[in-house]
mmCIF file of N, CA, C and O in Angstrom:
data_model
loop_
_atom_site.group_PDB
_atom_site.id
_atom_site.type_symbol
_atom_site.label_atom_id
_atom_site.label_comp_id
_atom_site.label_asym_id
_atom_site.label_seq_id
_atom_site.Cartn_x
_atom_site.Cartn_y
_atom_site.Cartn_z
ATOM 1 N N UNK A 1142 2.457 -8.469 -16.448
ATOM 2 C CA UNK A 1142 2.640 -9.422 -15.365
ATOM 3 C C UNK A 1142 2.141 -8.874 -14.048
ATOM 4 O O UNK A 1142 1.576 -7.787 -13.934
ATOM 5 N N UNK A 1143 2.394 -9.706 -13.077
ATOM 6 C CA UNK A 1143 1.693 -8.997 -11.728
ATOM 7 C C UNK A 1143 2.723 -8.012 -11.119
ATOM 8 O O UNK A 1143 3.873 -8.033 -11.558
ATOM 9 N N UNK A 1144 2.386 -7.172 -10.157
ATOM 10 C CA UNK A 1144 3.007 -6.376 -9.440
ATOM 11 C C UNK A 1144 3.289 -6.694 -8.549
ATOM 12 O O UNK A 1144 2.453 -7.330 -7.908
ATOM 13 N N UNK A 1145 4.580 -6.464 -7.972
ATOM 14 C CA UNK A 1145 4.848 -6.899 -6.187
ATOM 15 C C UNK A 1145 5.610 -5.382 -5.839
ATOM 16 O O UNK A 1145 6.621 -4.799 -6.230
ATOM 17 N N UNK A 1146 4.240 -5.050 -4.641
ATOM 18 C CA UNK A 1146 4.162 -4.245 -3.963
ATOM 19 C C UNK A 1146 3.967 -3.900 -2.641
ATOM 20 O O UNK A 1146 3.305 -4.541 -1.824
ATOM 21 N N UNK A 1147 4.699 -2.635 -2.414
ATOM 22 C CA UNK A 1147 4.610 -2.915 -0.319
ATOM 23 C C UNK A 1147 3.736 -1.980 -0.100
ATOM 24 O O UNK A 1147 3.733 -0.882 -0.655
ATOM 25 N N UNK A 1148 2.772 -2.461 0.910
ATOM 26 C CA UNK A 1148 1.609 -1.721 1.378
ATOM 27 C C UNK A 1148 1.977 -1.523 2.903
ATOM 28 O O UNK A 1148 2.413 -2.350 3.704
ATOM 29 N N UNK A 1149 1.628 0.026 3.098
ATOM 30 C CA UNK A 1149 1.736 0.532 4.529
ATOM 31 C C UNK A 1149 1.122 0.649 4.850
ATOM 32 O O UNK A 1149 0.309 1.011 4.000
ATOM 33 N N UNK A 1150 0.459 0.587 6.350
ATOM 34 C CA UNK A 1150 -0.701 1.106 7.025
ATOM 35 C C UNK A 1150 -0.750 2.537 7.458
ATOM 36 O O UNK A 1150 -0.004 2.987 8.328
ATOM 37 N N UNK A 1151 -1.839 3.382 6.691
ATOM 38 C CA UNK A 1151 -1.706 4.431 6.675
ATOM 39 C C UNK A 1151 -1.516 5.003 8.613
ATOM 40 O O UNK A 1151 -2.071 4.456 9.566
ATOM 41 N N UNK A 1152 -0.871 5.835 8.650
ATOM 42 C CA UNK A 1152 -0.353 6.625 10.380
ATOM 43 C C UNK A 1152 0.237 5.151 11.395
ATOM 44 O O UNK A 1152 0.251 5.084 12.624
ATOM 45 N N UNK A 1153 0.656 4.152 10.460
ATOM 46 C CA UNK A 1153 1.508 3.518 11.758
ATOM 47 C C UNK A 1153 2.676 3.590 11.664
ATOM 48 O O UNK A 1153 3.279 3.037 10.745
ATOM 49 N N UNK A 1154 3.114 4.112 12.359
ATOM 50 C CA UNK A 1154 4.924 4.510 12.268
ATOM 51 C C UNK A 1154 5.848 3.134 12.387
ATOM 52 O O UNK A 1154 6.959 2.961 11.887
ATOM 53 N N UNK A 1155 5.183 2.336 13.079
ATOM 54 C CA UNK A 1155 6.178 1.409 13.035
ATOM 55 C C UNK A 1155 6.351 0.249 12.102
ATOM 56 O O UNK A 1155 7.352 -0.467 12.091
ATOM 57 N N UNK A 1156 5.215 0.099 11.246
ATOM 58 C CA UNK A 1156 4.473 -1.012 9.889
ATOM 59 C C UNK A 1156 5.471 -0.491 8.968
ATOM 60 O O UNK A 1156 5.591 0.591 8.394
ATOM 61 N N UNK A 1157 6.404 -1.957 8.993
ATOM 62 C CA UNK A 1157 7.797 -1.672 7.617
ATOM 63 C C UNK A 1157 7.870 -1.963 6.406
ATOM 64 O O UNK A 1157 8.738 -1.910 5.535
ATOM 65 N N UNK A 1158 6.040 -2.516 6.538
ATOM 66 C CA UNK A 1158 5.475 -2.166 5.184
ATOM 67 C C UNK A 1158 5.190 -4.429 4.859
ATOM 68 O O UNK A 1158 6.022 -5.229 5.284
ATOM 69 N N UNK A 1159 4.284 -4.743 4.312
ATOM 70 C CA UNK A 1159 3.992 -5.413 3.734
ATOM 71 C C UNK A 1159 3.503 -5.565 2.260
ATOM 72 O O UNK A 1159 2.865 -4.777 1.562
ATOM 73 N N UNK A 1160 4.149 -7.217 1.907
ATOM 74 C CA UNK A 1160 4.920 -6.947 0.285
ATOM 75 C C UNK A 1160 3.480 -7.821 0.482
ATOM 76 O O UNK A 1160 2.936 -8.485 1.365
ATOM 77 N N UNK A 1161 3.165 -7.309 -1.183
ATOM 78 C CA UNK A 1161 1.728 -7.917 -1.680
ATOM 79 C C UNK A 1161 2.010 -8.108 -3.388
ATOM 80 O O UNK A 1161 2.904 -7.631 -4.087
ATOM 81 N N UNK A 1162 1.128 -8.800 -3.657
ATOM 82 C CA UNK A 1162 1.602 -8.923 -5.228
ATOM 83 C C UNK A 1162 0.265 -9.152 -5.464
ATOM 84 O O UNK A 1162 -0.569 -9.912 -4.971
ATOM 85 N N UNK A 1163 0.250 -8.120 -6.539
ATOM 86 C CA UNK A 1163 -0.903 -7.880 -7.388
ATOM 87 C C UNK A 1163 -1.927 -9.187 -8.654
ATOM 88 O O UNK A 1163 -1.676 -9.386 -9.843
ATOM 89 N N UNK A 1164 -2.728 -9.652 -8.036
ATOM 90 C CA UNK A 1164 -3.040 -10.361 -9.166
ATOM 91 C C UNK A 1164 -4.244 -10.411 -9.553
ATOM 92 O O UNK A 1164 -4.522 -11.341 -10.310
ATOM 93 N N UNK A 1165 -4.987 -9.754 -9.292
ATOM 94 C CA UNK A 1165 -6.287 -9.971 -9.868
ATOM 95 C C UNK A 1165 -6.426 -8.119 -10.418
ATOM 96 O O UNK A 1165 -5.940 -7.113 -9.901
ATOM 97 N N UNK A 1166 -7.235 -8.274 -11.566
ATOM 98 C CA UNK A 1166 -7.270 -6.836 -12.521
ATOM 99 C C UNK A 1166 -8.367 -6.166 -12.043
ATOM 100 O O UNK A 1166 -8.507 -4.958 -12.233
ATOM 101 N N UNK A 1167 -9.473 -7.101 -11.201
ATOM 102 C CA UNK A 1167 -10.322 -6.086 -10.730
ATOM 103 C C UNK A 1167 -10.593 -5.375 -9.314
ATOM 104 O O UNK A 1167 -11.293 -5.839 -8.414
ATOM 105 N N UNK A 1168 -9.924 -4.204 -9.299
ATOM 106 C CA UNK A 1168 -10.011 -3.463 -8.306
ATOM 107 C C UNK A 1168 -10.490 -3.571 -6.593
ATOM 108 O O UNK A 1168 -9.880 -3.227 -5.580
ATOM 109 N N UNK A 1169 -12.074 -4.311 -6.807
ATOM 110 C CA UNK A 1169 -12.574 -4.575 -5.325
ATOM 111 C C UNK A 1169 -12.017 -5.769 -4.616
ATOM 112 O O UNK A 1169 -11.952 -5.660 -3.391
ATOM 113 N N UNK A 1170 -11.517 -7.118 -5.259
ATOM 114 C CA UNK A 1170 -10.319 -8.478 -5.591
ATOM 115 C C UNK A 1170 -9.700 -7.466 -4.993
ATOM 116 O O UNK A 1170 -10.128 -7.038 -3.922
ATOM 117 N N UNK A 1171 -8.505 -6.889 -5.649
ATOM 118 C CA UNK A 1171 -7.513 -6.345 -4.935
ATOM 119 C C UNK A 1171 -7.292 -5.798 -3.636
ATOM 120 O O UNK A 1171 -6.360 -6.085 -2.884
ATOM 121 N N UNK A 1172 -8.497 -4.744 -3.363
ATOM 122 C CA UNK A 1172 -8.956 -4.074 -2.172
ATOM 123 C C UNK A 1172 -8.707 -5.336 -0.637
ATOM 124 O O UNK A 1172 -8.028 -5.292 0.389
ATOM 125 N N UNK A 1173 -9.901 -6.585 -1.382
ATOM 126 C CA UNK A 1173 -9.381 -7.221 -0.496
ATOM 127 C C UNK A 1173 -8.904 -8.152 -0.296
ATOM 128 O O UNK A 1173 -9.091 -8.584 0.841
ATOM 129 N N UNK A 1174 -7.979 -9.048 -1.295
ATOM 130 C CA UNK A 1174 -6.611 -9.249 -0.766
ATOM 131 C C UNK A 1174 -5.959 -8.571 -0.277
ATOM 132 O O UNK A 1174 -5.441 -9.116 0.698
ATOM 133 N N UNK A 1175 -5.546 -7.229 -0.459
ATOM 134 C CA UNK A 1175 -4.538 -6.235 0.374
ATOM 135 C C UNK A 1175 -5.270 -6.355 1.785
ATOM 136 O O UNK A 1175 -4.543 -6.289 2.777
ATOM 137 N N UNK A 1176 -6.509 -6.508 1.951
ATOM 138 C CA UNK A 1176 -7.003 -6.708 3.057
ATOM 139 C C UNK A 1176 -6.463 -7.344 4.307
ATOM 140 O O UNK A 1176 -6.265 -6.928 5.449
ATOM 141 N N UNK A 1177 -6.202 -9.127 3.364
ATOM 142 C CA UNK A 1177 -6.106 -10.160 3.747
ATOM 143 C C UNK A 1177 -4.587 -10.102 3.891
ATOM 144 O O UNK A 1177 -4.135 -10.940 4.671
ATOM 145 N N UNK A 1178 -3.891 -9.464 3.430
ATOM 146 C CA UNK A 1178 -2.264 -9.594 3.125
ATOM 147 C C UNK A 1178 -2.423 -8.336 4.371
ATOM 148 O O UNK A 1178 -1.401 -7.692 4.133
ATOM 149 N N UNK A 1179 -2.875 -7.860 5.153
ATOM 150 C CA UNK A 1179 -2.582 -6.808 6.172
ATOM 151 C C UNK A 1179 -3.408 -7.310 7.845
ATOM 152 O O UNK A 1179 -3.119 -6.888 8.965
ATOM 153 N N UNK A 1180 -4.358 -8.215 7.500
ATOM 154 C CA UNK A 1180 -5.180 -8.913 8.849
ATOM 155 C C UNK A 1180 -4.076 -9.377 9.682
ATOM 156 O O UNK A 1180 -4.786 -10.005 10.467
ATOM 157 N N UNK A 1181 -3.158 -9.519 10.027
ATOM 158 C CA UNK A 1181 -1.972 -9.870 10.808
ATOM 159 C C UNK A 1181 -1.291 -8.791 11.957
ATOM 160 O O UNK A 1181 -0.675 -8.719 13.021
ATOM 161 N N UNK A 1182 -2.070 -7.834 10.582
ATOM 162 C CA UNK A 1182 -1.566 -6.172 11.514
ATOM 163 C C UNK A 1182 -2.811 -5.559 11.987
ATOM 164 O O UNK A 1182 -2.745 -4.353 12.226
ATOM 165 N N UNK A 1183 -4.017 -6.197 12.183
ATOM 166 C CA UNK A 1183 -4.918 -5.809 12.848
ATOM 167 C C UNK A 1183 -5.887 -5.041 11.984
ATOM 168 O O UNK A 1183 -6.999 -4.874 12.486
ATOM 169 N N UNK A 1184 -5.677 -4.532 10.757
ATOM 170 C CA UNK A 1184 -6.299 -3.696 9.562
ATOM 171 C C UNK A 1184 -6.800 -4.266 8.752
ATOM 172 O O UNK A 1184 -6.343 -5.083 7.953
ATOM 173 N N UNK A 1185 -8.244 -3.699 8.960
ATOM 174 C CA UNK A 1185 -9.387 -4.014 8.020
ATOM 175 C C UNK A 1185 -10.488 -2.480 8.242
ATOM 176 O O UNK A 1185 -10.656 -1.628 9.115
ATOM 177 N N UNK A 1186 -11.070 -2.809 6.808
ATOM 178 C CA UNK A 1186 -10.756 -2.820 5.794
ATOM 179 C C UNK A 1186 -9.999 -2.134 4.742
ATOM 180 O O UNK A 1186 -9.998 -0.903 4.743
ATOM 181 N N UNK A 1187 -9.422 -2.718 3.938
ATOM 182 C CA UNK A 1187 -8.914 -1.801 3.055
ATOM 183 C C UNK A 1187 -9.578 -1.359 2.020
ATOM 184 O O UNK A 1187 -9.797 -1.910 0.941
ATOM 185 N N UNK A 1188 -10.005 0.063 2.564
ATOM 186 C CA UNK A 1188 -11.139 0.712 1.177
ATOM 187 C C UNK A 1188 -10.600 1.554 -0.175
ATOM 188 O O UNK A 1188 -11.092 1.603 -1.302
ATOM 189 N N UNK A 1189 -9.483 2.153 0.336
ATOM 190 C CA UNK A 1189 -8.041 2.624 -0.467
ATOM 191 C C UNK A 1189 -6.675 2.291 -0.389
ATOM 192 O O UNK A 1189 -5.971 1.884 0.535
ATOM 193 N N UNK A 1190 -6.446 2.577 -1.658
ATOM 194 C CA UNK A 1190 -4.927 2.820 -1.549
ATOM 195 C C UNK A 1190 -4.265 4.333 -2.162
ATOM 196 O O UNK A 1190 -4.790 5.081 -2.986
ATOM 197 N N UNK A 1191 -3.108 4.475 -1.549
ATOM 198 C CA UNK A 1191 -2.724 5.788 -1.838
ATOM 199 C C UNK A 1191 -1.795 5.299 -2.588
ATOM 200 O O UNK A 1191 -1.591 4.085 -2.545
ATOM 201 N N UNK A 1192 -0.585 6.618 -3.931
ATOM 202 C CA UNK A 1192 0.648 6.473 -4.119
ATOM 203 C C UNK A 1192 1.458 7.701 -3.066
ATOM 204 O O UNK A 1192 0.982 8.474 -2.235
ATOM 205 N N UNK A 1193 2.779 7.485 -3.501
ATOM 206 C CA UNK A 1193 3.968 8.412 -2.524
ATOM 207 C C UNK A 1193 3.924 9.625 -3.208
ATOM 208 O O UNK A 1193 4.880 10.380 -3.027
ATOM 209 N N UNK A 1194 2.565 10.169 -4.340
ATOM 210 C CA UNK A 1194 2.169 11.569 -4.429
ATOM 211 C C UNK A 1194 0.706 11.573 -3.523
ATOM 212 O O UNK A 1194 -0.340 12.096 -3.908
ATOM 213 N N UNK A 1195 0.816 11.174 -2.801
ATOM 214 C CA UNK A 1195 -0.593 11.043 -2.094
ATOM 215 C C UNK A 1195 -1.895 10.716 -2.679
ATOM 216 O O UNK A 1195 -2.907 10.375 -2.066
ATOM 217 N N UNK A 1196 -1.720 10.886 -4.145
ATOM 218 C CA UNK A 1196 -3.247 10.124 -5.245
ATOM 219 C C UNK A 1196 -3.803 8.885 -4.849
ATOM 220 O O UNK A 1196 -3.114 7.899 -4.588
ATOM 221 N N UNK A 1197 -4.874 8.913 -4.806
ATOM 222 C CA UNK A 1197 -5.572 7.659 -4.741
ATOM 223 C C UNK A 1197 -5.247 6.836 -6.340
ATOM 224 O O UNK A 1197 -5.087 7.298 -7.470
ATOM 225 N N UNK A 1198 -5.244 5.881 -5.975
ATOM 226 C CA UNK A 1198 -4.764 4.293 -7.114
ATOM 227 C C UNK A 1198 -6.233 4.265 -7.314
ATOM 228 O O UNK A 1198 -7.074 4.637 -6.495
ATOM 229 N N UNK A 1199 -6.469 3.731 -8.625
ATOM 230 C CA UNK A 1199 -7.854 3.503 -8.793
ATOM 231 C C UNK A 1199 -8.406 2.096 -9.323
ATOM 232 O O UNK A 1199 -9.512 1.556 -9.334
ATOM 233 N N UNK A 1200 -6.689 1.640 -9.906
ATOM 234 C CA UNK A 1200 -7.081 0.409 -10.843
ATOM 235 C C UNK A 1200 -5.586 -0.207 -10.113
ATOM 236 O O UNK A 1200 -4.621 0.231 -9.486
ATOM 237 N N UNK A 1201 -6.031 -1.330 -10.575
ATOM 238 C CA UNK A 1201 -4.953 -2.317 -10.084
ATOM 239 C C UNK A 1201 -3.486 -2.465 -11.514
ATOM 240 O O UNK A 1201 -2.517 -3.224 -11.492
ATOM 241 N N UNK A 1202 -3.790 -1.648 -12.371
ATOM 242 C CA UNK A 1202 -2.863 -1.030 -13.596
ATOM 243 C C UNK A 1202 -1.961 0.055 -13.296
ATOM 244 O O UNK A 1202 -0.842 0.421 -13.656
ATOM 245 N N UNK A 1203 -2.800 0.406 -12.559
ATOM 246 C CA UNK A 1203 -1.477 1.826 -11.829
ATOM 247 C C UNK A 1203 -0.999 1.496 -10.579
ATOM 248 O O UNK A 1203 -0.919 2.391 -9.737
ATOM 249 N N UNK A 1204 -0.606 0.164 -10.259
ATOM 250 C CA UNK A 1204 0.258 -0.044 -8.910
ATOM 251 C C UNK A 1204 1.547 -0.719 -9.398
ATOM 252 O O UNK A 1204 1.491 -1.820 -9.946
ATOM 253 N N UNK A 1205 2.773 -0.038 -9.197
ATOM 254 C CA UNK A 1205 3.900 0.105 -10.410
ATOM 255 C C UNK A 1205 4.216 -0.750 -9.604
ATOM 256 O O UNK A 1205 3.660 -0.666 -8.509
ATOM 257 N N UNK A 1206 5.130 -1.798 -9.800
ATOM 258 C CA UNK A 1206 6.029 -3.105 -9.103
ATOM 259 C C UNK A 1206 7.325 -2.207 -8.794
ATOM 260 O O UNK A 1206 7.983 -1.322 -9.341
ATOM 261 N N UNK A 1207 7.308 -3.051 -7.427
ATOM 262 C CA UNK A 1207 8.777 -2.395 -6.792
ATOM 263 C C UNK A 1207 8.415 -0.974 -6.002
ATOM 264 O O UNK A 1207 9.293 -0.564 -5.243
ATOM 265 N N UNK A 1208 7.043 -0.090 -6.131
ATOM 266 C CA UNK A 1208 6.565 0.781 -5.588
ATOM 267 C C UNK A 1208 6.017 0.538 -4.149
ATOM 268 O O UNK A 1208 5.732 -0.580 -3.719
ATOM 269 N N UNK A 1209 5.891 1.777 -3.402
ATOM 270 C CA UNK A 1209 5.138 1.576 -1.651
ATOM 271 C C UNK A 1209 3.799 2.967 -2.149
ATOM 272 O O UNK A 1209 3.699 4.068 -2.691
ATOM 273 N N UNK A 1210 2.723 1.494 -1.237
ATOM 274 C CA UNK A 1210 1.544 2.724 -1.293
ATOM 275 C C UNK A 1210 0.936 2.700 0.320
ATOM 276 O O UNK A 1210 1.354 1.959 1.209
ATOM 277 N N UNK A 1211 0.070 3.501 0.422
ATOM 278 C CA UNK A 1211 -0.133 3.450 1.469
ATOM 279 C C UNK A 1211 -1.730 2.617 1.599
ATOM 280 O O UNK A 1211 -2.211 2.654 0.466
ATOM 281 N N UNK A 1212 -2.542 2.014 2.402
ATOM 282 C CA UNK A 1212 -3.243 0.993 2.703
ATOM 283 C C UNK A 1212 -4.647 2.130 3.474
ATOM 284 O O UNK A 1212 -4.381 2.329 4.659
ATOM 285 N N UNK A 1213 -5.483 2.578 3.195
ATOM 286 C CA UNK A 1213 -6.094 3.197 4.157
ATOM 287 C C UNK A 1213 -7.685 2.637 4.067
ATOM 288 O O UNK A 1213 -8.161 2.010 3.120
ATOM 289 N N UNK A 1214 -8.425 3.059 5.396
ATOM 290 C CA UNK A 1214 -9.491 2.308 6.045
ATOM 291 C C UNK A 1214 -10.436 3.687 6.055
ATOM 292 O O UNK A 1214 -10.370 4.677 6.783
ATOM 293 N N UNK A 1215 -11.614 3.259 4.629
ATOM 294 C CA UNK A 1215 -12.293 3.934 4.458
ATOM 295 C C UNK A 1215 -11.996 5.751 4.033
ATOM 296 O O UNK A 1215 -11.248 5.857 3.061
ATOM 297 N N UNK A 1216 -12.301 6.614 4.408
ATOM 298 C CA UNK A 1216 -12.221 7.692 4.328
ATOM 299 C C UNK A 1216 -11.269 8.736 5.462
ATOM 300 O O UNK A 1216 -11.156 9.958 5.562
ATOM 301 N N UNK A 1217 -10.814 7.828 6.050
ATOM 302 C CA UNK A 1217 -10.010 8.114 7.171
ATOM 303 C C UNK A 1217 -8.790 9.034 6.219
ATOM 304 O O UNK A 1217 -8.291 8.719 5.139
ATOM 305 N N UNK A 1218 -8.489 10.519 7.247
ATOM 306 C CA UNK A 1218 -7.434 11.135 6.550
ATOM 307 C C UNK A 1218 -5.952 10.479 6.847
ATOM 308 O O UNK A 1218 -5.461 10.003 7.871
ATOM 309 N N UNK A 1219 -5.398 10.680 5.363
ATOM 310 C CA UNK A 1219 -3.715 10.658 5.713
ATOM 311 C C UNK A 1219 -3.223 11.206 6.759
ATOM 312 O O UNK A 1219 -3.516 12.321 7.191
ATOM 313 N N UNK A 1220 -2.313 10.303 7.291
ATOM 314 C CA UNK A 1220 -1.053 10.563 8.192
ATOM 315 C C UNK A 1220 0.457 10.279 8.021
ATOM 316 O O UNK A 1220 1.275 9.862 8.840
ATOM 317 N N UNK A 1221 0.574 10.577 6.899
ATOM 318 C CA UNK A 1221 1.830 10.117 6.280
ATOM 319 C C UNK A 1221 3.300 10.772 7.236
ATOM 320 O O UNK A 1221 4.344 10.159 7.458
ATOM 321 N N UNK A 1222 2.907 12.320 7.711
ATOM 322 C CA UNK A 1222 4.602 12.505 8.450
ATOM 323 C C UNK A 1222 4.513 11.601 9.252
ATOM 324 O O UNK A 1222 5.648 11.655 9.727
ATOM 325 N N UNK A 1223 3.911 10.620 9.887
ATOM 326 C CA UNK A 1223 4.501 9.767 11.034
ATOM 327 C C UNK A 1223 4.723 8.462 10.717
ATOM 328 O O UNK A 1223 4.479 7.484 11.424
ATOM 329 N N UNK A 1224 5.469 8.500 8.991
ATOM 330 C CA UNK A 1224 5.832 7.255 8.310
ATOM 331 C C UNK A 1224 7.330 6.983 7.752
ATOM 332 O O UNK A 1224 7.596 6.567 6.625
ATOM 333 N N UNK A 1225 8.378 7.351 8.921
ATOM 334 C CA UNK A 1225 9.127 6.870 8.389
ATOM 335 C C UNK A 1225 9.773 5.560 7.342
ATOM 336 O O UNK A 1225 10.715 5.524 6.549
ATOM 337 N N UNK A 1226 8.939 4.736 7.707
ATOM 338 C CA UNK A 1226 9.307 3.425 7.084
ATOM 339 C C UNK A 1226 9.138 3.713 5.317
ATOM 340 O O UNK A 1226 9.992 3.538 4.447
ATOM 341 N N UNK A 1227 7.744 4.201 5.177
ATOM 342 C CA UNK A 1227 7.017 4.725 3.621
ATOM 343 C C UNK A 1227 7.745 5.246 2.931
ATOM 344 O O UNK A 1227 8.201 4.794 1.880
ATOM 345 N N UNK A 1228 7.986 6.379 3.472
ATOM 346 C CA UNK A 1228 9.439 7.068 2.688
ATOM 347 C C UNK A 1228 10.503 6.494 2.658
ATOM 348 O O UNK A 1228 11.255 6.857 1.754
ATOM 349 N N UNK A 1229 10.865 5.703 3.332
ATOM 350 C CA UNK A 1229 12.797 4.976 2.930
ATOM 351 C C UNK A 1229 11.926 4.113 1.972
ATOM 352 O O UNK A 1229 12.520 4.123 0.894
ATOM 353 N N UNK A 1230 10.704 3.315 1.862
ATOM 354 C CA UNK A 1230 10.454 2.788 1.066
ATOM 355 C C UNK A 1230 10.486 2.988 -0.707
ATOM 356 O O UNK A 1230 10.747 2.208 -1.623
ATOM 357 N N UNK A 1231 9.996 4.748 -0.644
ATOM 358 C CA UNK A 1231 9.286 5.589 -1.970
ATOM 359 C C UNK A 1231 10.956 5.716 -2.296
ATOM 360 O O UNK A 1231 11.054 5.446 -3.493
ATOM 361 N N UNK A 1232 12.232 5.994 -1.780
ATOM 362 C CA UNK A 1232 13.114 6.539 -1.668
ATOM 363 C C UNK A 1232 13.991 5.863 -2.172
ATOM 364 O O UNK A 1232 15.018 6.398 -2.588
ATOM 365 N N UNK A 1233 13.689 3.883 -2.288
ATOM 366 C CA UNK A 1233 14.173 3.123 -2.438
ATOM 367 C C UNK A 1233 13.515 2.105 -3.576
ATOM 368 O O UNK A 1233 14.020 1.084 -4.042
ATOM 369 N N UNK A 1234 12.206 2.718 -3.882
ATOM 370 C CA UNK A 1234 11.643 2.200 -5.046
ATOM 371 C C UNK A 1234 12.342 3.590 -6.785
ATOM 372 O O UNK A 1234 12.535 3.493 -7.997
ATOM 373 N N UNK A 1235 12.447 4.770 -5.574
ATOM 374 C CA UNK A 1235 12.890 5.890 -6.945
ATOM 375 C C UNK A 1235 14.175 5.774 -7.084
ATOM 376 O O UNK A 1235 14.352 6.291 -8.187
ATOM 377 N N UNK A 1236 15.589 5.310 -6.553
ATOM 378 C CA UNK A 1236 16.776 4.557 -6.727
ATOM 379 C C UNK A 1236 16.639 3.541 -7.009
ATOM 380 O O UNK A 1236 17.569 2.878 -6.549
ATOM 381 N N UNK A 1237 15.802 2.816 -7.678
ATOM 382 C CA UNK A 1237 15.760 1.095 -8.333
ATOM 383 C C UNK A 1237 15.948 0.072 -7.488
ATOM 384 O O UNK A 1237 16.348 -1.038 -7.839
ATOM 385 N N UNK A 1238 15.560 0.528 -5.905
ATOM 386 C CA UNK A 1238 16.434 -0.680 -5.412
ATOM 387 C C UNK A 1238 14.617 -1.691 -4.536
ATOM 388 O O UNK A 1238 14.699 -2.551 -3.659
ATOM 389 N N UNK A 1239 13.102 -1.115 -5.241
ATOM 390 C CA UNK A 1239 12.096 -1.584 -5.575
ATOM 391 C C UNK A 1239 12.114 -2.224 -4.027
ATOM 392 O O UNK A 1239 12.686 -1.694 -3.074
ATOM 393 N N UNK A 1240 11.346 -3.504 -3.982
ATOM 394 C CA UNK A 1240 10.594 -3.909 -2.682
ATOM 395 C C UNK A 1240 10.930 -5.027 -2.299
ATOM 396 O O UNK A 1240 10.431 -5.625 -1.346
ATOM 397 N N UNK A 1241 12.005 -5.498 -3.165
ATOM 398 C CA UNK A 1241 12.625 -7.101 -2.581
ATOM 399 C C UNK A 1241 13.330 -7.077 -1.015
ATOM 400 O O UNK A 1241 13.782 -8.112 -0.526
#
């Protein structure tokens, strides 16, 4: 089934994360809907996604429902310590209590 997942903008401390749900299986589709599910917050494009081990996602099969990834623009490095929100997120997807 599809995934519903919260995407962060990678180094914005204050982005409490936007819920996206996964539906299309092919990867560049996904890229940008997450795109389109983040244009509100001023972010484009979305060329990656990260998980809360910092790995790049590669397929739209490994974005676990109820999980937080992070949203990043091109090759731009992580800034994850200035994400509080990400972590209560990762923190709250690994206690079952997922992205509702």
């Amino acid at each position: 089934g599809e995934a519903r997942v919260r995407l962060f903008k990678n180094g914005d401390r204050a982005h409490k994360g936007t819920c996206f749900t996964v539906k299309s299986r092919e990867w560049d589709t996904v890229l940008r809907q997450a795109t389109k599910a983040l244009t509100s917050h001023a972010f484009f494009p979305v060329r990656r996604i990260v998980n809360s081990a910092l790995a790049e996602v590669q397929s739209p099969a490994s974005l676990e429902d109820g999980h937080a990834y992070i949203a990043c623009q091109g090759s731009d490095a992580l800034s994850v310590s200035e994400m509080p929100h990400f972590w209560q997120a990762v923190l709250a997807a690994r206690s079952g209590r997922g992205a509702s």
